[in-house]
Coordinates of C-alpha atoms and ligand atoms in Angstrom, one line a residue:
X1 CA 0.3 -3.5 17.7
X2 CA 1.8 -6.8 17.5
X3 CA 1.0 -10.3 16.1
X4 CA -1.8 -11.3 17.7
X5 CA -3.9 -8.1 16.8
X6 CA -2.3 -8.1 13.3
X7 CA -4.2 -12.0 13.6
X8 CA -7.6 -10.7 14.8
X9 CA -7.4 -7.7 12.4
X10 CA -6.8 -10.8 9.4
X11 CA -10.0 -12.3 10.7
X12 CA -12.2 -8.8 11.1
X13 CA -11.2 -8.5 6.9
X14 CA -12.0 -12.1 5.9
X15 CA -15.5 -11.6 8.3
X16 CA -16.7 -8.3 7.0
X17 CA -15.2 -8.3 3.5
X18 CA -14.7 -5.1 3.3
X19 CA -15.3 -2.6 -0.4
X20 CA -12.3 -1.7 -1.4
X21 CA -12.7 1.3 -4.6
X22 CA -9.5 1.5 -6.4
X23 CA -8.7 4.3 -8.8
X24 CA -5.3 2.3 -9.9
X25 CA -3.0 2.1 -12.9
X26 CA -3.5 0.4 -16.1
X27 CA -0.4 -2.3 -15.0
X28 CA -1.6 -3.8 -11.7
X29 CA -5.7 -3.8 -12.4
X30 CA -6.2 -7.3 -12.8
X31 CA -3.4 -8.3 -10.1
X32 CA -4.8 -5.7 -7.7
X33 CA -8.6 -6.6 -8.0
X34 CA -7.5 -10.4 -7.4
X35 CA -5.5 -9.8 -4.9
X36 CA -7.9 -8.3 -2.8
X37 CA -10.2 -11.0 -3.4
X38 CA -8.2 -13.6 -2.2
X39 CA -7.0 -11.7 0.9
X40 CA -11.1 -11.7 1.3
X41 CA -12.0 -8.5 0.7
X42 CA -14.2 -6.8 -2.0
X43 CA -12.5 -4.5 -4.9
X44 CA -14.3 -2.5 -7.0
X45 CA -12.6 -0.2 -9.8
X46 CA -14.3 2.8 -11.0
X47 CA -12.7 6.0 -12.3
X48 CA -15.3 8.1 -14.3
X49 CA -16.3 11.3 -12.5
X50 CA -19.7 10.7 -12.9
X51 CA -19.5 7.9 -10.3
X52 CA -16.6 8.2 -8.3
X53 CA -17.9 10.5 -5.6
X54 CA -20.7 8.1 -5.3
X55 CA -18.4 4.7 -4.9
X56 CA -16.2 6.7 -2.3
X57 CA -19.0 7.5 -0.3
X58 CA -20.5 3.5 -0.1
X59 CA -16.7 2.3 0.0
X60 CA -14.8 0.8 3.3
X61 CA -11.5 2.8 1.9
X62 CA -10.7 4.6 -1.3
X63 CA -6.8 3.3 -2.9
X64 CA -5.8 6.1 -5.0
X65 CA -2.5 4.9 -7.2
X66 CA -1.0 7.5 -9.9
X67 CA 1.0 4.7 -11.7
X68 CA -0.2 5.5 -15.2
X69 CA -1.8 9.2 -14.6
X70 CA -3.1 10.9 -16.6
X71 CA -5.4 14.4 -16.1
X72 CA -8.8 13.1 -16.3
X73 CA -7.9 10.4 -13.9
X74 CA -6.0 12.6 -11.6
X75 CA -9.4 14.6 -12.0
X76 CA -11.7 11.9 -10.8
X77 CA -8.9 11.0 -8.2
X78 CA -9.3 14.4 -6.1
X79 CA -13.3 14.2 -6.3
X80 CA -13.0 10.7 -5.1
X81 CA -10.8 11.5 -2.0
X82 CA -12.9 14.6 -1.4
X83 CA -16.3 12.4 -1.1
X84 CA -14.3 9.8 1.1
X85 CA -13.5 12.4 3.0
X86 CA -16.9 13.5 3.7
X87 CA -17.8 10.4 4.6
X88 CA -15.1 9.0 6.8
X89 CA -13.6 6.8 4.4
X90 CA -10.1 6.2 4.6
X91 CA -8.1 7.1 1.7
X92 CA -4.8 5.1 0.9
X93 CA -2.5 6.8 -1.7
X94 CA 0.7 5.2 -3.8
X95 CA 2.4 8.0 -5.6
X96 CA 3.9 5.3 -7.8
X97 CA 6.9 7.1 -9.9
X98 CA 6.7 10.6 -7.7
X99 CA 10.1 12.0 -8.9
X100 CA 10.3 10.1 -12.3
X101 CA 8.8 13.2 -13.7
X102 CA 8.0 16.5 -12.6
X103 CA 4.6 15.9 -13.8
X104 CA 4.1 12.6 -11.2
X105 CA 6.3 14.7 -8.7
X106 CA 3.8 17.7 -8.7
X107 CA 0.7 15.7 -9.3
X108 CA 1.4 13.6 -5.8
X109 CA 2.3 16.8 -3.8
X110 CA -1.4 18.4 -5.1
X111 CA -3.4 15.0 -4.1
X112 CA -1.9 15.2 -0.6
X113 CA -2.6 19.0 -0.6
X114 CA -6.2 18.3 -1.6
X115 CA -7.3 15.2 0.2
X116 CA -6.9 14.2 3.5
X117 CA -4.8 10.8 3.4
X118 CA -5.0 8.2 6.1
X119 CA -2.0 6.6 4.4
X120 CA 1.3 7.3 2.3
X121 CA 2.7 4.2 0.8
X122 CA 5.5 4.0 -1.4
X123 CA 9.2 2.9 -1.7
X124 CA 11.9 5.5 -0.6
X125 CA 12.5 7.6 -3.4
X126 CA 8.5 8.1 -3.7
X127 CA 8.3 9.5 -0.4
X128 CA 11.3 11.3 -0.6
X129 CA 10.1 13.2 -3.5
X130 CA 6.5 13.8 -1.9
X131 CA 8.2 15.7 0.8
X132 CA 10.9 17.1 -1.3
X133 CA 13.8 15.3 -0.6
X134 CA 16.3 14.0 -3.2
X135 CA 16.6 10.0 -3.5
X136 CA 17.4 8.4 -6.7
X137 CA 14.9 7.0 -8.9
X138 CA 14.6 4.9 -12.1
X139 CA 11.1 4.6 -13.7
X140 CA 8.8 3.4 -11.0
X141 CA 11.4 1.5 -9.0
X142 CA 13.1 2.4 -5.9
X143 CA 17.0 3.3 -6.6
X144 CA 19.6 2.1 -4.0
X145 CA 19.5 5.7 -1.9
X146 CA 22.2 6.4 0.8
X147 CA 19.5 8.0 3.0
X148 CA 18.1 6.7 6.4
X149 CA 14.7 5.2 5.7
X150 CA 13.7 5.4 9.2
X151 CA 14.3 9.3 9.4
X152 CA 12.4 9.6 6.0
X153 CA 9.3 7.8 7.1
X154 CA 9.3 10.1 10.8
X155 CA 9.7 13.2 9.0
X156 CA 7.6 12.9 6.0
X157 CA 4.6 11.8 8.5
X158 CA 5.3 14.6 10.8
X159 CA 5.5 17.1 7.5
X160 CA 2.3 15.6 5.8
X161 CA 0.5 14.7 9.5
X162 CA -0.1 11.6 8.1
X163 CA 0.7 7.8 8.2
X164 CA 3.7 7.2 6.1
X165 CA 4.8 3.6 5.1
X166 CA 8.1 3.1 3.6
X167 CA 8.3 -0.2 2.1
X168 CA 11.9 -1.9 0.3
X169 CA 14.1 -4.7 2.5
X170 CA 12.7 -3.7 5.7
X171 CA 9.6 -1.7 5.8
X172 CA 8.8 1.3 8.1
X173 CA 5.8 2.7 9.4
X174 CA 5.5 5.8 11.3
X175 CA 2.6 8.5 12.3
X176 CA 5.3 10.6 13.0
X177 CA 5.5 9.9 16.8
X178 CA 5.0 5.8 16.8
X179 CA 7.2 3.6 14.4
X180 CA 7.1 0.7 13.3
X181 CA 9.9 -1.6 11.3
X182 CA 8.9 -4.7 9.4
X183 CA 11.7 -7.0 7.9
X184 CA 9.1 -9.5 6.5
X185 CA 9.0 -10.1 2.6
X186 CA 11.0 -11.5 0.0
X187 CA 13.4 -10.1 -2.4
X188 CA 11.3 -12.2 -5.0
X189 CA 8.8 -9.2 -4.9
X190 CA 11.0 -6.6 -6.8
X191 CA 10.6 -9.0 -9.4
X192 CA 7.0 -9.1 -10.5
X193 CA 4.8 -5.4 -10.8
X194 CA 2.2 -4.2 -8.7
X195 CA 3.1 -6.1 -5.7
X196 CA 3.6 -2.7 -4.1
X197 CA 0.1 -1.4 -5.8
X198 CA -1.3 -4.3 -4.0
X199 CA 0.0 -4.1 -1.2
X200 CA -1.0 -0.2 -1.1
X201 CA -5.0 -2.1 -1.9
X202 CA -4.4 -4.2 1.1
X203 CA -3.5 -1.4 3.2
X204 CA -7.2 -0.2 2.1
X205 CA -8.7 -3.3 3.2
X206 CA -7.4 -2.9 6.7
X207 CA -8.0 0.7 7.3
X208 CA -12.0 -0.2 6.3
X209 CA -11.8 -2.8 9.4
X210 CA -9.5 -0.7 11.8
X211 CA -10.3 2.7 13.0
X212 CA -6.2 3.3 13.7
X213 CA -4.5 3.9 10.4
X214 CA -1.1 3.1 11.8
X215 CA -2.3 0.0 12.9
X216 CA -3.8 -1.0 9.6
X217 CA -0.9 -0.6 7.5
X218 CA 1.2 -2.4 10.1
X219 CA -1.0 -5.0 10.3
X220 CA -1.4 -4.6 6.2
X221 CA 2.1 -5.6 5.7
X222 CA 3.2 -8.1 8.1
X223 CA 0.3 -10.4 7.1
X224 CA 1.8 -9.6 3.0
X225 CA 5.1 -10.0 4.1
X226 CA 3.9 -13.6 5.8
X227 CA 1.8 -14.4 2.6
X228 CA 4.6 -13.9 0.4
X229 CA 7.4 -16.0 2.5
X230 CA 4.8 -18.6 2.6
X231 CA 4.3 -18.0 -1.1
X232 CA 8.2 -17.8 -2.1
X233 CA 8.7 -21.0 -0.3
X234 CA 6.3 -22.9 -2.3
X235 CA 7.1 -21.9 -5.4
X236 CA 10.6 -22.5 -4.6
X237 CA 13.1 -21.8 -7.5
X238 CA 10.7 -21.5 -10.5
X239 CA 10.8 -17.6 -10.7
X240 CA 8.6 -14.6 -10.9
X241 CA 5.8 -16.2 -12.7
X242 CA 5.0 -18.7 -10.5
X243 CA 5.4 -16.4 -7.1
X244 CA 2.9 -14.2 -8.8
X245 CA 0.3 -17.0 -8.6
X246 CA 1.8 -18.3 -5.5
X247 CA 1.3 -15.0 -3.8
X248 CA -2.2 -14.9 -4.7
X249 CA -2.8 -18.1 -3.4
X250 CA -0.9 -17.3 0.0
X251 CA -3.2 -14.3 0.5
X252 CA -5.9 -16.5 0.4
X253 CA -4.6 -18.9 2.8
X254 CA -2.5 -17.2 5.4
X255 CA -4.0 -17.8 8.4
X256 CA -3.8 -15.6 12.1
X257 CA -1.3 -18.6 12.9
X258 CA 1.4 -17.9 10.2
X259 CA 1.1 -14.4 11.0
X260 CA 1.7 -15.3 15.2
X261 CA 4.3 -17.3 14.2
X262 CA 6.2 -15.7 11.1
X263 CA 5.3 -11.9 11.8
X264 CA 8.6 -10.1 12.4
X265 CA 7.8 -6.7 13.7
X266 CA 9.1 -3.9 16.2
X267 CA 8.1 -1.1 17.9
X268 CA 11.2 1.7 17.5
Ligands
ATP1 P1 9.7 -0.7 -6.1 O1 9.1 -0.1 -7.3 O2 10.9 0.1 -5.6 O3 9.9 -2.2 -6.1 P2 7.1 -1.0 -4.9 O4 6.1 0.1 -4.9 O5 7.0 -2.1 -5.8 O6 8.6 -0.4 -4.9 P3 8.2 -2.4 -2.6 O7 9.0 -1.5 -1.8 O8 8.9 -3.3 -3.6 O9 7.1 -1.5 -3.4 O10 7.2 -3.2 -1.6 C1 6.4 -4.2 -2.0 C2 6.7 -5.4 -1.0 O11 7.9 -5.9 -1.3 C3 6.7 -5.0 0.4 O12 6.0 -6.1 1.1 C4 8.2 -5.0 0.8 O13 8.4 -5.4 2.2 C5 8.7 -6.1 -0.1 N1 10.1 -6.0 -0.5 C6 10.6 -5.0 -1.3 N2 12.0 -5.2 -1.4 C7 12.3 -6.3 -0.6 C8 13.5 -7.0 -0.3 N3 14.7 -6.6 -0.9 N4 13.5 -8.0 0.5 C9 12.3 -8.4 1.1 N5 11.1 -7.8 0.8 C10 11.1 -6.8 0.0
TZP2 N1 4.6 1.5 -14.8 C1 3.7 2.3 -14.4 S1 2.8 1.8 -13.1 C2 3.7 0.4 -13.0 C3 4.7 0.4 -14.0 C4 5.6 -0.7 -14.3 C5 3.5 -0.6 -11.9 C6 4.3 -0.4 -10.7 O1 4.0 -1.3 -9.7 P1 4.8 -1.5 -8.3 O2 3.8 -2.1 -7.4 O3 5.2 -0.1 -7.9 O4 6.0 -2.4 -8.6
MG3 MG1 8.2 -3.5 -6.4
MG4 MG1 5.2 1.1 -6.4

């Protein structure tokens, strides 16, 4: 995987405009479903289980997100990913908070028992507690860890045979044998919510185009991490506020170029 393909994969999402069905938190809805859009792809939310199963099955990926749980949700969740599963769709999951509470901790461990993910994404202490390792949380937010981030994203793919992406400074992706590390992004993200629940939705809109889920969320987060330099830069100093909206309208304009030129990723 490297720029180039990350470039074409860009165009293959803005061509086909891929369905993405999100079954996301109460926080990041709005965000998330715009987002998508202006990346040019197509999200639909829908959690009820009389209709879940059906939207997996017509969807190009299935985002699952446990941000604001709750058992009904979690409910519709698990017959969601089973129908995607069915039906070849690639499922995306965010254990948002996983280790904030046993209750998140537990719930996260039984979707990946349940459903066959294509991708893990979530910041070091989520996929730490996923896999049962101790990193320190706070809330939904990353603590500082001593751990190596590398070793965490190998070993929890090669435990859960899955594609893990480990996202903070740099990010790391890994299917357990291949790895990736990405040092694009801003610091500016920490600072607004859900720009980790959408980047988890963008994630989904690549894996509907690609067939490779490594490749997807590799090529998922350099073009966000391009997007949201391009987007820090023009919103310069004015704060979180105005990155939010400059993000959105980065994702909308980021071209195969940027991504050529600013894309700052490695094979391990
Ligand atoms: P957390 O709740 O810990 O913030 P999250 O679920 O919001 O986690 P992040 O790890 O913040 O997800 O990832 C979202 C995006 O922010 C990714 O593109 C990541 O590369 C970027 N990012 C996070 N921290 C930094 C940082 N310090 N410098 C640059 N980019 C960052
Ligand atoms: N509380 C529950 S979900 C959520 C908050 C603040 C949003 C988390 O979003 P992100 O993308 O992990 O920062
Ligand atoms: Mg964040
Ligand atoms: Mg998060």
């Amino acid at each position: 995987m490297n720029q180039q393909m990350i470039a074409k994969a860009l165009e293959q999402v803005r061509k086909t405009n891929p369905l993405v069905h999100n079954i996301t938190n109460v926080v990041v809805t709005n965000f998330t479903a715009n987002g998508l859009l202006a990346l040019g792809a197509s999200p639909v939310m829908a959690y009820a289980k009389q209709e879940v199963e059906d939207m997996a099955r017509i969807a190009g990926a299935l985002v699952l997100n446990i941000g604001t749980l709750n058992e009904t949700e979690v409910e519709a969740m698990k017959l969601a990913g089973k129908a995607a599963n069915g039906h070849g769709v690639p499922v995306i999951f965010d254990p948002v908070g996983a280790g904030a509470t046993p209750y998140r901790t537990l719930t996260a461990r039984s979707i990946m028992e349940e459903v066959n993910v294509s991708v893990l994404r979530g910041n070091a202490a989520e996929v730490a507690q996923v896999v049962g390792h101790h990193w320190e949380i706070k809330g939904v937010d990353a603590g500082e860890g001593n751990g190596n981030v590398t070793q965490l994203a190998i070993e929890a793919a090669r435990q859960l045979g899955t594609v893990v992406a480990v996202t903070g400074k740099t990010d790391i992706i890994s299917d357990g044998t291949t790895t990736y590390a990405c040092q694009n992004g801003e610091a500016i993200l920490t600072r607004v919510t859900g720009t980790g629940c959408l980047l988890t939705s963008v994630i989904g809109a690549f894996a509907a185009v690609l067939n490779n889920p490594l490749e997807a969320a590799v090529a998922a987060i350099v073009t966000y991490g391009v997007a949201a330099e391009l987007a820090a830069k023009e919103s310069a100093d004015q704060g979180p506020g105005s990155f939010q909206i400059a993000l959105l309208n980065k994702l909308a304009q980021v071209t195969g170029e940027d991504v050529v030129r600013l894309g700052r990723v490695e094979l391990l």
